[in-house]
PDB file of C-alpha atoms and ligand atoms in Angstrom:
ATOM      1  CA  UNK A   4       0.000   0.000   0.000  1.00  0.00           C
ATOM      2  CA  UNK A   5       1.076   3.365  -0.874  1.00  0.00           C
ATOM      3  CA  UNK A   6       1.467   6.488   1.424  1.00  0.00           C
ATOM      4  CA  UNK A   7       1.630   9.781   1.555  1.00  0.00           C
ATOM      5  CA  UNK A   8       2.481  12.683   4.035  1.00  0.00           C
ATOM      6  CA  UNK A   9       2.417  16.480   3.076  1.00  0.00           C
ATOM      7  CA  UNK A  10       3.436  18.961   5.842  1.00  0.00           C
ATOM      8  CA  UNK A  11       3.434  23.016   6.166  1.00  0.00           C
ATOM      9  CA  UNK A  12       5.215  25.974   7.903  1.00  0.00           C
ATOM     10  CA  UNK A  13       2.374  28.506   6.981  1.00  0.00           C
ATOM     11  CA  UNK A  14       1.735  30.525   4.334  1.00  0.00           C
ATOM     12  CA  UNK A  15       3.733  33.699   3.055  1.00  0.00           C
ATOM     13  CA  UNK A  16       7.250  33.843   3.134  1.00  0.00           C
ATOM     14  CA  UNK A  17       9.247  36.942   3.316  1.00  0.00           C
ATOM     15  CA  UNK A  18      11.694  37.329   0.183  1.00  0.00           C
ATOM     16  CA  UNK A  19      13.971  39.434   2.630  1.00  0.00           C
ATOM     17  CA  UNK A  20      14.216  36.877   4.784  1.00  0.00           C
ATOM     18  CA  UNK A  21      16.340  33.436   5.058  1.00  0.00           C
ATOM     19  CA  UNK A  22      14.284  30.166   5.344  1.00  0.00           C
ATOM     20  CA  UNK A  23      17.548  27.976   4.858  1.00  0.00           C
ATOM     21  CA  UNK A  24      16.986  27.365   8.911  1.00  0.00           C
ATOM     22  CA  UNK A  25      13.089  25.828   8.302  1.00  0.00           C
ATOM     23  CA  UNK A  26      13.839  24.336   5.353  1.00  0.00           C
ATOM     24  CA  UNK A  27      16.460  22.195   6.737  1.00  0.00           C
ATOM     25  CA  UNK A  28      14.096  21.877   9.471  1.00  0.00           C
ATOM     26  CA  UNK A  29      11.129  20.763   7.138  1.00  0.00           C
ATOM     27  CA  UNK A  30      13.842  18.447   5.352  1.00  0.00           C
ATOM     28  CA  UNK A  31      14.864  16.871   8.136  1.00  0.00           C
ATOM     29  CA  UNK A  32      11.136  15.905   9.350  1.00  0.00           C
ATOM     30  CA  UNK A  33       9.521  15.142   6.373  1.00  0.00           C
ATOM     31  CA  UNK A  34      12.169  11.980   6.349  1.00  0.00           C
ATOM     32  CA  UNK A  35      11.342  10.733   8.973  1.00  0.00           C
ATOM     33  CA  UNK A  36       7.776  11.447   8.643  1.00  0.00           C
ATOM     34  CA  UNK A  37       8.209   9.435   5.415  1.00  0.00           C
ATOM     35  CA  UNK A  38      10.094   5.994   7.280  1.00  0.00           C
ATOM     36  CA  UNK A  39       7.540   6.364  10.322  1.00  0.00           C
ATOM     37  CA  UNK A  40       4.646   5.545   7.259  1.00  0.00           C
ATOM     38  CA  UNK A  41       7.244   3.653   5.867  1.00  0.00           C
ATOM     39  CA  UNK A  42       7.524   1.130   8.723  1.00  0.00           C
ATOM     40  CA  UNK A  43       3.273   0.972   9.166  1.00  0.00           C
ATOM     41  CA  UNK A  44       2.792   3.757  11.959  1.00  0.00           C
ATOM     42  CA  UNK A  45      -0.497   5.101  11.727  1.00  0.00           C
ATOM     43  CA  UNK A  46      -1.707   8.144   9.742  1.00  0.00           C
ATOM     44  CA  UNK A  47      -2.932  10.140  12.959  1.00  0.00           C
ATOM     45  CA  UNK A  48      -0.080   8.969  14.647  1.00  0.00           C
ATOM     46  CA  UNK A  49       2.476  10.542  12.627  1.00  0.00           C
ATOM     47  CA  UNK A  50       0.106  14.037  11.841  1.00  0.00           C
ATOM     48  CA  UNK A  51       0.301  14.950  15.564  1.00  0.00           C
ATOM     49  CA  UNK A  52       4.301  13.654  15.532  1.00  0.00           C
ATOM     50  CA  UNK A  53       4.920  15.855  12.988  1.00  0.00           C
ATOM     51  CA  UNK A  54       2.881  19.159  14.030  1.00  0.00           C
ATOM     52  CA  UNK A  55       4.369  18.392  17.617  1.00  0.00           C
ATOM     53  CA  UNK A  56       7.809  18.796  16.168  1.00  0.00           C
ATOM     54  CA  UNK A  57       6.579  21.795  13.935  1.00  0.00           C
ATOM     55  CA  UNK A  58       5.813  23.248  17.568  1.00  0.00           C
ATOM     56  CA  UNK A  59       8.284  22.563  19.553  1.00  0.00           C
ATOM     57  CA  UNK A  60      11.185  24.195  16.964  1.00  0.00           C
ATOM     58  CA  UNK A  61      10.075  27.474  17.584  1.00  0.00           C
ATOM     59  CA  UNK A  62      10.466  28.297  13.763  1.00  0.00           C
ATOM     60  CA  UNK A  63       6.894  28.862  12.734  1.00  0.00           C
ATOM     61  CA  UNK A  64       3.806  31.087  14.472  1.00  0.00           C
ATOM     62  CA  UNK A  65       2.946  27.770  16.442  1.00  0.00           C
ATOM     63  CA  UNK A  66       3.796  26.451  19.759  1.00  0.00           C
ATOM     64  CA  UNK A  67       7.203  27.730  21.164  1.00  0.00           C
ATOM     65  CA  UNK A  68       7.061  30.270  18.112  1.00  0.00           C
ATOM     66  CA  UNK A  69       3.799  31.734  18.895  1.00  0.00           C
ATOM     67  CA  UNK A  70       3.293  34.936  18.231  1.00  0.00           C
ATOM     68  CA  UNK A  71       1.069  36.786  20.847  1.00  0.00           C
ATOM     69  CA  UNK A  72      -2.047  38.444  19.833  1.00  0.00           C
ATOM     70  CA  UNK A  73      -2.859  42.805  20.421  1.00  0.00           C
ATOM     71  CA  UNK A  74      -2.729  42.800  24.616  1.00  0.00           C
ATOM     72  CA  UNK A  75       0.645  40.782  24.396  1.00  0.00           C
ATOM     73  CA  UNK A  76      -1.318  37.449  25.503  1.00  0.00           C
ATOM     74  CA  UNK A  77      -0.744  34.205  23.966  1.00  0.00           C
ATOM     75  CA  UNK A  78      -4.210  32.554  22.143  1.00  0.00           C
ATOM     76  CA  UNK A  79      -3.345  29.057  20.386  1.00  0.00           C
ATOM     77  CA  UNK A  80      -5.444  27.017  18.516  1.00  0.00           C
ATOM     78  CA  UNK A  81      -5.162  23.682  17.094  1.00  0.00           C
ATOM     79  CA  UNK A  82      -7.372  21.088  15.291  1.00  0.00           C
ATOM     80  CA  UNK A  83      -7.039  17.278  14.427  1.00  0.00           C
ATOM     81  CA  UNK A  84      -9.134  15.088  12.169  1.00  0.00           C
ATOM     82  CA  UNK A  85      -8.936  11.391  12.185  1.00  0.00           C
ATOM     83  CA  UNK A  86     -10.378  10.186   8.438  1.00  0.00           C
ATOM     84  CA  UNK A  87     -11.027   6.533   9.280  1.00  0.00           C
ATOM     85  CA  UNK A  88     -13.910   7.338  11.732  1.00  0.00           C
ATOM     86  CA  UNK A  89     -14.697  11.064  11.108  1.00  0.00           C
ATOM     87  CA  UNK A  90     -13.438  11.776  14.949  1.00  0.00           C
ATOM     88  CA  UNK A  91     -11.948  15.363  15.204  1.00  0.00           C
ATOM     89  CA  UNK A  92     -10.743  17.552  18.592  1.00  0.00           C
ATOM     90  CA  UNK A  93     -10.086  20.822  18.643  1.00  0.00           C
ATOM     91  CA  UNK A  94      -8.589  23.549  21.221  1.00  0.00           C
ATOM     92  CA  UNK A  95      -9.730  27.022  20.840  1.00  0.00           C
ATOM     93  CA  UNK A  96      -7.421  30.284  22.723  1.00  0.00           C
ATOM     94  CA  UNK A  97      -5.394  27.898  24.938  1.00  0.00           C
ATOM     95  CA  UNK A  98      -2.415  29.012  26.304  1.00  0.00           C
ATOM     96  CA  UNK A  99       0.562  27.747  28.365  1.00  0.00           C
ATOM     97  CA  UNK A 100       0.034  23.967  27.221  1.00  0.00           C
ATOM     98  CA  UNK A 101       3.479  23.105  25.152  1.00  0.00           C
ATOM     99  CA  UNK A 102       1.456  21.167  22.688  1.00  0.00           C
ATOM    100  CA  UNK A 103      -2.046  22.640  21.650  1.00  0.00           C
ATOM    101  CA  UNK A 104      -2.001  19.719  19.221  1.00  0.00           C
ATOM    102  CA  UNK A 105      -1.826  16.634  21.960  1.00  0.00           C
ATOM    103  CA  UNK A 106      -4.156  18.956  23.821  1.00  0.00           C
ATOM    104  CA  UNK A 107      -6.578  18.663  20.260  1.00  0.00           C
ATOM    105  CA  UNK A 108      -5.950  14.868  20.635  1.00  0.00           C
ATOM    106  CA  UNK A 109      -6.877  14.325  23.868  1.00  0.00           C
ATOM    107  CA  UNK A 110      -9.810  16.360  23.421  1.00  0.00           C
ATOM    108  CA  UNK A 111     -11.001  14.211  20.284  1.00  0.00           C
ATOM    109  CA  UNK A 112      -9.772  10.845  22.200  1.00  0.00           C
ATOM    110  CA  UNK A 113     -10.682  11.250  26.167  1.00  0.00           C
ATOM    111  CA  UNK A 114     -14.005  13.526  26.395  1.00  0.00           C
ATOM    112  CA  UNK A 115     -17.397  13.819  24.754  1.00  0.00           C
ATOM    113  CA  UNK A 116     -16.685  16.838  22.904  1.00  0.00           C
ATOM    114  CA  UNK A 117     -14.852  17.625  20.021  1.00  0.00           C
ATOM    115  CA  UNK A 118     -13.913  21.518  20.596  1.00  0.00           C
ATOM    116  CA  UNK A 119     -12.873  23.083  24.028  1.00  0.00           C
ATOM    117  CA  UNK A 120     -11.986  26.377  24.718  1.00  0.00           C
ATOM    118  CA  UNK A 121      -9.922  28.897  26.780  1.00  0.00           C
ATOM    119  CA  UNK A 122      -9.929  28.318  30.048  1.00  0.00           C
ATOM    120  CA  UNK A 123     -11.812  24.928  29.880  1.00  0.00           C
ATOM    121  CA  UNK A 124      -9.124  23.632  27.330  1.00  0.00           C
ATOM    122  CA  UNK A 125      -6.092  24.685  29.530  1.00  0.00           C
ATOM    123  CA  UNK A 126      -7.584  23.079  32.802  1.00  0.00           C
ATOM    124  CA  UNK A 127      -8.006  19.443  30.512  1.00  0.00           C
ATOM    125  CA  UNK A 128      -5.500  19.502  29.186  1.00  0.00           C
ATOM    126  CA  UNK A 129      -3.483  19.944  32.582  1.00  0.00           C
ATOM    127  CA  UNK A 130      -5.598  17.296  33.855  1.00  0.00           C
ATOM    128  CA  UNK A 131      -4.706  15.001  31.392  1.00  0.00           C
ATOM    129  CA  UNK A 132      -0.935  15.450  32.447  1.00  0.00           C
ATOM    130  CA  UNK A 133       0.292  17.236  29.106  1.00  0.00           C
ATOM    131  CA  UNK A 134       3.702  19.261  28.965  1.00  0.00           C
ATOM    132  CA  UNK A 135       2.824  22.857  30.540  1.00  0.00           C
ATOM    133  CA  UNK A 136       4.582  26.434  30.027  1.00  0.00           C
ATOM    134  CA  UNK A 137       4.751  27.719  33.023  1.00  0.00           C
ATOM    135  CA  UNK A 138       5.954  31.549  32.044  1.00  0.00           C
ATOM    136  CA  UNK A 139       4.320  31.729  28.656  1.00  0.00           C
ATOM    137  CA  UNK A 140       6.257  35.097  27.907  1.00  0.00           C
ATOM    138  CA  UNK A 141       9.524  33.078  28.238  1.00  0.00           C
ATOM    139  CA  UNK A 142       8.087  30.209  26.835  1.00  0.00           C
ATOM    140  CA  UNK A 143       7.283  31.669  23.560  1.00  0.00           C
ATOM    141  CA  UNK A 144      10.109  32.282  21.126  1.00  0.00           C
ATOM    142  CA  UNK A 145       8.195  33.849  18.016  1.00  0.00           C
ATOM    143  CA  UNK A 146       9.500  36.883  18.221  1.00  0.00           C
ATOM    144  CA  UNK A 147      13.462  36.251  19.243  1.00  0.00           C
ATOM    145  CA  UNK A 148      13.291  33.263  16.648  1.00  0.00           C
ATOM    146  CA  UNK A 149      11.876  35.013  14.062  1.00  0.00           C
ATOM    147  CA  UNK A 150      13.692  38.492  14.185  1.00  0.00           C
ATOM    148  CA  UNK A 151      10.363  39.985  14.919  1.00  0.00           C
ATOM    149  CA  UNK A 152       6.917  39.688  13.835  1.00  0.00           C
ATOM    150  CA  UNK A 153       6.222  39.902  10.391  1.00  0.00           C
ATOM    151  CA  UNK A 154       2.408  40.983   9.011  1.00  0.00           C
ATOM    152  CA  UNK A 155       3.433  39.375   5.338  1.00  0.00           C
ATOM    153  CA  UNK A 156       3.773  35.826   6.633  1.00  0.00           C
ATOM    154  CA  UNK A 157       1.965  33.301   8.402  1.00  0.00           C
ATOM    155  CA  UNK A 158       2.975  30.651  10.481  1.00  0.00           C
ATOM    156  CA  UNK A 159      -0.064  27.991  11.105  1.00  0.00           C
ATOM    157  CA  UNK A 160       1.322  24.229  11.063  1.00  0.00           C
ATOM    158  CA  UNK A 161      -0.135  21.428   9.815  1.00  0.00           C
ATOM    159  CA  UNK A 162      -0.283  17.620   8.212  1.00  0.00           C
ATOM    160  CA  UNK A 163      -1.662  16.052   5.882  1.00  0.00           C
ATOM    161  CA  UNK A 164      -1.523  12.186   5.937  1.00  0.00           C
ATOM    162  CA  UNK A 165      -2.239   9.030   4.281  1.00  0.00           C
ATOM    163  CA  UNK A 166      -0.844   6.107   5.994  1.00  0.00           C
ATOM    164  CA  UNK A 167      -0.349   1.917   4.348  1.00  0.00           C
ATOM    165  CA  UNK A 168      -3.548   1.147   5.893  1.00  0.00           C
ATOM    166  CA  UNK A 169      -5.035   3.807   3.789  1.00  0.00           C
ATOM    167  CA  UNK A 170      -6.288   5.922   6.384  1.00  0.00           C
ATOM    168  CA  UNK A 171      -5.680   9.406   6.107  1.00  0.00           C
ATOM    169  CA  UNK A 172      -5.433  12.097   8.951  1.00  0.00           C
ATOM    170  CA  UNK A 173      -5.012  15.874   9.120  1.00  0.00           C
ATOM    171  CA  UNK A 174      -3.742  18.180  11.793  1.00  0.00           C
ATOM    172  CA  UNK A 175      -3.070  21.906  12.247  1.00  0.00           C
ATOM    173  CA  UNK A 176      -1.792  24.155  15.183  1.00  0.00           C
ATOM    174  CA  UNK A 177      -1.175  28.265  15.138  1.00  0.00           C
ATOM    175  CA  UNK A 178      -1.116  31.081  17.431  1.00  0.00           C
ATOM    176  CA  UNK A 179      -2.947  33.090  14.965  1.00  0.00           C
ATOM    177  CA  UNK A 180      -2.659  36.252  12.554  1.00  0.00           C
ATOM    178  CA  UNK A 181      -0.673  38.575  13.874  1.00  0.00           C
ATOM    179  CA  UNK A 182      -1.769  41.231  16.057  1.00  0.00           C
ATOM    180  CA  UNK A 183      -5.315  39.454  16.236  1.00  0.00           C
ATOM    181  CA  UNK A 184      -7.647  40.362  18.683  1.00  0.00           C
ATOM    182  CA  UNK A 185      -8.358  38.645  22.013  1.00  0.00           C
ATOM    183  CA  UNK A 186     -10.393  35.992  21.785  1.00  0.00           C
ATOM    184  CA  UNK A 187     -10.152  36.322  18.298  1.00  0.00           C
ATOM    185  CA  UNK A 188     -10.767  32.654  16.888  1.00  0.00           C
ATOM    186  CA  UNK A 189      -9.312  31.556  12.986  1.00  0.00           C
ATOM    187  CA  UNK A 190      -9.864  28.578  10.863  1.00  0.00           C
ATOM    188  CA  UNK A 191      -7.252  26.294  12.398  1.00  0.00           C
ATOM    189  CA  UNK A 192      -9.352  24.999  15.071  1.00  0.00           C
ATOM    190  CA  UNK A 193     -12.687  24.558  13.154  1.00  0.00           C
ATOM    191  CA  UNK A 194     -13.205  21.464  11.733  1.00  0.00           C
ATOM    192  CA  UNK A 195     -14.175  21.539   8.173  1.00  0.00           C
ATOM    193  CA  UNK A 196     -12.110  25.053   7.864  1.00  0.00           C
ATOM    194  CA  UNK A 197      -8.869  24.626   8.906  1.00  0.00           C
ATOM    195  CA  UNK A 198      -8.358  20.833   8.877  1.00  0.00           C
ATOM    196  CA  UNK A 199     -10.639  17.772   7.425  1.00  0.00           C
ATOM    197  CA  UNK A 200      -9.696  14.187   6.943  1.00  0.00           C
ATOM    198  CA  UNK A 201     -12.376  11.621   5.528  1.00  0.00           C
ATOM    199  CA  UNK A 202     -11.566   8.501   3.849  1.00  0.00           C
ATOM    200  CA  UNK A 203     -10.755  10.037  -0.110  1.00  0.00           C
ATOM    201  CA  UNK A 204      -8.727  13.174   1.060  1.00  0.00           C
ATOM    202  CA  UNK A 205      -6.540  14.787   4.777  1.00  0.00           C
ATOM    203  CA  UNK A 206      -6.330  18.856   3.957  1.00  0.00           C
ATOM    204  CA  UNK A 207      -4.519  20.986   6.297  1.00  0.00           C
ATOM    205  CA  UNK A 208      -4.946  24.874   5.722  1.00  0.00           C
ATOM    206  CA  UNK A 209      -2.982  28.023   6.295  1.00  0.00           C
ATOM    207  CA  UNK A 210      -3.631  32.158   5.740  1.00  0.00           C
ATOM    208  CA  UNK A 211      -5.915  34.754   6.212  1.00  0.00           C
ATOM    209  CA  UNK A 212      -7.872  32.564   8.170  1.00  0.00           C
ATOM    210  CA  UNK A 213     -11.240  34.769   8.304  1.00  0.00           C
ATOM    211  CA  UNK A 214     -11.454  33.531   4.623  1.00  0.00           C
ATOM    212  CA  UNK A 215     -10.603  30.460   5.061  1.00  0.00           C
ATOM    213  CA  UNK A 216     -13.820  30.172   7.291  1.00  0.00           C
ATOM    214  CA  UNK A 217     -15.884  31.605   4.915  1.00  0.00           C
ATOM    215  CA  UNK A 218     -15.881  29.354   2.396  1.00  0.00           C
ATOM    216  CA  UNK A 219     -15.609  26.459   4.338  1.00  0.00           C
ATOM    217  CA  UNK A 220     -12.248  25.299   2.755  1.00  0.00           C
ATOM    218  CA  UNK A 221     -11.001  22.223   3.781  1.00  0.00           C
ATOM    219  CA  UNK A 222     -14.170  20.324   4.056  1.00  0.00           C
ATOM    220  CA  UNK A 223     -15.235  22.029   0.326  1.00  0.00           C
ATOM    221  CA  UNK A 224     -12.168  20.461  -1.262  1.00  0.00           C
ATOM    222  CA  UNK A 225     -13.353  17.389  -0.038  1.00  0.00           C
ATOM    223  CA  UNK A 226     -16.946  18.277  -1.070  1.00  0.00           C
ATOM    224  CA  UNK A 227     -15.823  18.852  -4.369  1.00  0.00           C
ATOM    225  CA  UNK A 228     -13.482  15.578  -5.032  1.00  0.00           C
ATOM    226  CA  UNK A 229     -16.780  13.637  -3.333  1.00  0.00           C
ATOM    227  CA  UNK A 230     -19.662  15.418  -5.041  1.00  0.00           C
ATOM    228  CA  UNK A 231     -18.457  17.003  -8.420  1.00  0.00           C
ATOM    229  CA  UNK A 232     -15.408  14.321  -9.078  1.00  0.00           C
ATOM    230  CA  UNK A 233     -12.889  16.896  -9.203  1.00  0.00           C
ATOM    231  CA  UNK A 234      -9.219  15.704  -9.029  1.00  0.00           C
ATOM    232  CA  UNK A 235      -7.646  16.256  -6.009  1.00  0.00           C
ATOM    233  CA  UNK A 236      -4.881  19.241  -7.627  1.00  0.00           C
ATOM    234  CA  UNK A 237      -8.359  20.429  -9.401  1.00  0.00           C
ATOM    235  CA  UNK A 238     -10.142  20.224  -6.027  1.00  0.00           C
ATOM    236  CA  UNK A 239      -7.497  21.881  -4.291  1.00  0.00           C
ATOM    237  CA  UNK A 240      -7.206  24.847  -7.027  1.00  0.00           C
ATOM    238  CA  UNK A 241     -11.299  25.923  -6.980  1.00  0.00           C
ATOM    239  CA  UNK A 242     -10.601  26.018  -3.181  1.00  0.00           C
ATOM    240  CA  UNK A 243      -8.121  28.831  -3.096  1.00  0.00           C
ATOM    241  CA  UNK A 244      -9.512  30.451  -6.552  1.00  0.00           C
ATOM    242  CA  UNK A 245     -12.555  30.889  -3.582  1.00  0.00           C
ATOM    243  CA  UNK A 246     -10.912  32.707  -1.328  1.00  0.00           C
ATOM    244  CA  UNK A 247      -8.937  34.601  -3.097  1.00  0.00           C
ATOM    245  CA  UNK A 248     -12.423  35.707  -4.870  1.00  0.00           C
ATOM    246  CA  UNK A 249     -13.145  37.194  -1.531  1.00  0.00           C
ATOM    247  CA  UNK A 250     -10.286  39.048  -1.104  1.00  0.00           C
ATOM    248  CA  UNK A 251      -8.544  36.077   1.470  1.00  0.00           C
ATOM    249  CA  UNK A 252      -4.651  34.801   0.168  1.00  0.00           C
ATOM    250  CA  UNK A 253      -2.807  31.606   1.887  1.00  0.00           C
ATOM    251  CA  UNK A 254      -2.466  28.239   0.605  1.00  0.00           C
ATOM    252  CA  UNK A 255      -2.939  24.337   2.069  1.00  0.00           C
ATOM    253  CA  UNK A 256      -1.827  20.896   1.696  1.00  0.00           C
ATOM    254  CA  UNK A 257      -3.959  18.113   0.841  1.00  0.00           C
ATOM    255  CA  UNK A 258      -3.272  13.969   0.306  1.00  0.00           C
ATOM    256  CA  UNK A 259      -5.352  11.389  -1.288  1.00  0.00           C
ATOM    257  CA  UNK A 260      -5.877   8.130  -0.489  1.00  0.00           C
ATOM    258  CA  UNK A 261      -4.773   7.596  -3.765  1.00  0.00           C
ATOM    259  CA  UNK A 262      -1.550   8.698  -2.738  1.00  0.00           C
ATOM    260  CA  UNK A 263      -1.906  11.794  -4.643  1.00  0.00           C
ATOM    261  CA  UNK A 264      -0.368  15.434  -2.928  1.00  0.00           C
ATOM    262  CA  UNK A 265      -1.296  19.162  -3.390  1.00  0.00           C
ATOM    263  CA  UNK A 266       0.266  22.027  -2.196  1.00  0.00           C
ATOM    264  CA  UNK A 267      -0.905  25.165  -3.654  1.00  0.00           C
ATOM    265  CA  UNK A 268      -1.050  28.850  -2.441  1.00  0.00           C
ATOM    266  CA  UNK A 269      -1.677  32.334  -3.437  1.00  0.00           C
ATOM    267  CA  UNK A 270       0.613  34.025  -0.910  1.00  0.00           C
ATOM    268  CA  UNK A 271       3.925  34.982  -1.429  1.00  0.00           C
ATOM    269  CA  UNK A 272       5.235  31.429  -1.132  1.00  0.00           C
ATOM    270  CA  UNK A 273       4.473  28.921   1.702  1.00  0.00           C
ATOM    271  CA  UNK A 274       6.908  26.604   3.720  1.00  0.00           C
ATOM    272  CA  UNK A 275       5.658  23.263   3.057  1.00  0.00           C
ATOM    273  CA  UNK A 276       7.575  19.812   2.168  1.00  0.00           C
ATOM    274  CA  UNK A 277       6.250  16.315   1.153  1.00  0.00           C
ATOM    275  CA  UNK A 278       6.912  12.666   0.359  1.00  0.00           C
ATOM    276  CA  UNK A 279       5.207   9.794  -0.696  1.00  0.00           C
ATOM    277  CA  UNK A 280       5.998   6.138  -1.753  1.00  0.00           C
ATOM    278  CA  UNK A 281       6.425   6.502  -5.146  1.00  0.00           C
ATOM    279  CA  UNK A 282       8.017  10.480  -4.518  1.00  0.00           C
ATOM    280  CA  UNK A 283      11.461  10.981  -2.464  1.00  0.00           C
ATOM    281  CA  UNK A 284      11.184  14.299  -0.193  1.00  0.00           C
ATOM    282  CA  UNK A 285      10.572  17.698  -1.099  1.00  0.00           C
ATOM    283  CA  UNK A 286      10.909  21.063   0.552  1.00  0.00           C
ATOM    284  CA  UNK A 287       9.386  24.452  -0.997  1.00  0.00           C
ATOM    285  CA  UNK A 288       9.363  28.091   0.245  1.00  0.00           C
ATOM    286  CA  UNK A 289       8.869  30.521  -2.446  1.00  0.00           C
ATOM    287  CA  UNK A 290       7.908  27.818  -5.732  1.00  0.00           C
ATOM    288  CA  UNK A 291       5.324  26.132  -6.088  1.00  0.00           C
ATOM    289  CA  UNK A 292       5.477  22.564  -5.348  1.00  0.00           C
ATOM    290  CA  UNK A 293       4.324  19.864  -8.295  1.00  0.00           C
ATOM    291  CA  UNK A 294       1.384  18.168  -8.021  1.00  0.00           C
ATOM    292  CA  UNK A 295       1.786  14.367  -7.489  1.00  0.00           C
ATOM    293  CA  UNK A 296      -0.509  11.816  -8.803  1.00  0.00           C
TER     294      UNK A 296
HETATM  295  N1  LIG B 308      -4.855  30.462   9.381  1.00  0.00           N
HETATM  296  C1  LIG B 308      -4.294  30.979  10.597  1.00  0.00           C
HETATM  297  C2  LIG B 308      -5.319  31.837  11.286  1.00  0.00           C
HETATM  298  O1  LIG B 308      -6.034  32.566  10.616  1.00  0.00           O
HETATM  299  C3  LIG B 308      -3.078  31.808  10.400  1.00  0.00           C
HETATM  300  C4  LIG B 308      -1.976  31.164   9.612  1.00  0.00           C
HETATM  301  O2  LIG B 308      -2.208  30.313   8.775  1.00  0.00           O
HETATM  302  O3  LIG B 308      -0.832  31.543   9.857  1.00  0.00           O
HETATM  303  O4  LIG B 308      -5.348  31.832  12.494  1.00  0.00           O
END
């Protein structure tokens, strides 16, 4: 059986800047993403593996490398969809929990709900024993790491997975635009927007996530591939061509359980890498990425 496992950095890449430091990064973990799936591991199993280590780097708007919203506080959301059985957690405006995606996990695995928020999320997720931040302001790196905040880029994380079994899996994690408001609450932890996973397609999204909402994205790409037979690149292209009708720029990933991979965006590039059984690894900032059958 084939697999597949797409992964991004966010959308939007600086051309001032140097990415040589996340795309080793993204280099480095897409290999091992790839002999994990390799070797059998599951597909939700190795989504949360690899946005964990997307979080814990402190290279991207996500975990250690949040990015703190208008008051200076620290907001992070995270989502994660499991396609075999349509279960899907989510944390909404948690903060001081290392790992807003375990915290997503736990939420989807251990209670009856599938989204908690704020102060709720925090207070499960502590009882649940995960990794906690105790001074969040030393904690978070965003800013040191990424030589200040920049308003061109985002830096959501995210999976997209199809594992041998042929289940596929999707998971995303972000501290949010920049700047945002409190309580302010983007696409990543909505199911359907930010992240979906079913058993033809695992999208993980990235951007101006108010648009991103509006049009439902990740759950419409699978829509369309489901409903209207689009391709899964085709799929994937109507999807953006949507939000950037409304004004809305970013890009996603998306697998098939063909073993197919998509990574478009309209931003100004995207960090994003993949590999697949039939494709060796691939890491893109500013160019567009080939579509893979
Ligand atoms: N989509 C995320 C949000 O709107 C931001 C990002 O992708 O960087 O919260």
């Amino acid at each position: 059986m084939s697999f597949a496992l797409a992964i991004h950095g966010g959308a939007g890449a600086n051309p001032k800047r140097d990415y040589s430091e996340q795309s080793a990064h993204l280099n480095e973990l897409i290999r091992r993403g790839g002999a994990r799936l390799q070797s059998g591991a599951a597909a939700l199993d190795v989504a949360v593996e690899m946005v964990e280590a997307l979080e814990v780097s402190g290279l991207y708007y996500a975990g250690r490398g949040a990015a703190p919203n208008s008051e200076g506080d620290y907001e992070l959301d995270a989502s994660v969809m499991n396609g075999a059985d349509l279960n899907a957690g989510a944390v909404v405006s948690i903060s001081g929990i290392a790992h807003p995606i375990a915290a997503a996990r736990k939420v989807m695995e251990e209670s009856p709900h599938v989204t908690l928020a704020g102060a709720g999320a925090g207070a499960f997720a502590r009882a649940r024993g995960l990794e906690t931040v105790d001074e969040p302001a030393l904690y978070y790196t965003g800013k040191a790491g990424h030589g200040g905040h920049d308003n061109l880029v985002h830096g959501t994380v995210g999976a997209a997975v199809l594992d041998r079994q042929g289940r596929l899996a999707a998971a995303t994690s972000t501290s949010g635009t920049i700047n945002k408001m409190p309580g302010r609450v983007g696409d990543t932890p909505l199911i359907g927007a930010g992240s979906w996973a079913d058993s033809s397609v695992a999208v993980s999204c990235t951007g101006h996530g108010e648009f991103f909402i509006r049009v439902s994205a990740a759950h419409d790409l699978a829509a369309r591939m489901a409903y209207a037979g689009a391709g899964l690149a085709e799929a994937a292209r109507q999807v953006l061509d949507n939000v950037a009708a409304i004004g809305g720029d970013g890009g996603l990933i998306a697998v098939s359980r063909d073993g197919g991979v998509t990574m478009p965006f309209n931003s100004q590039g995207m960090k994003c890498a993949a590999i697949t059984s039939r494709h060796g690894p691939c890491v893109h900032v500013f160019d567009r990425a080939e579509d893979w059958d």
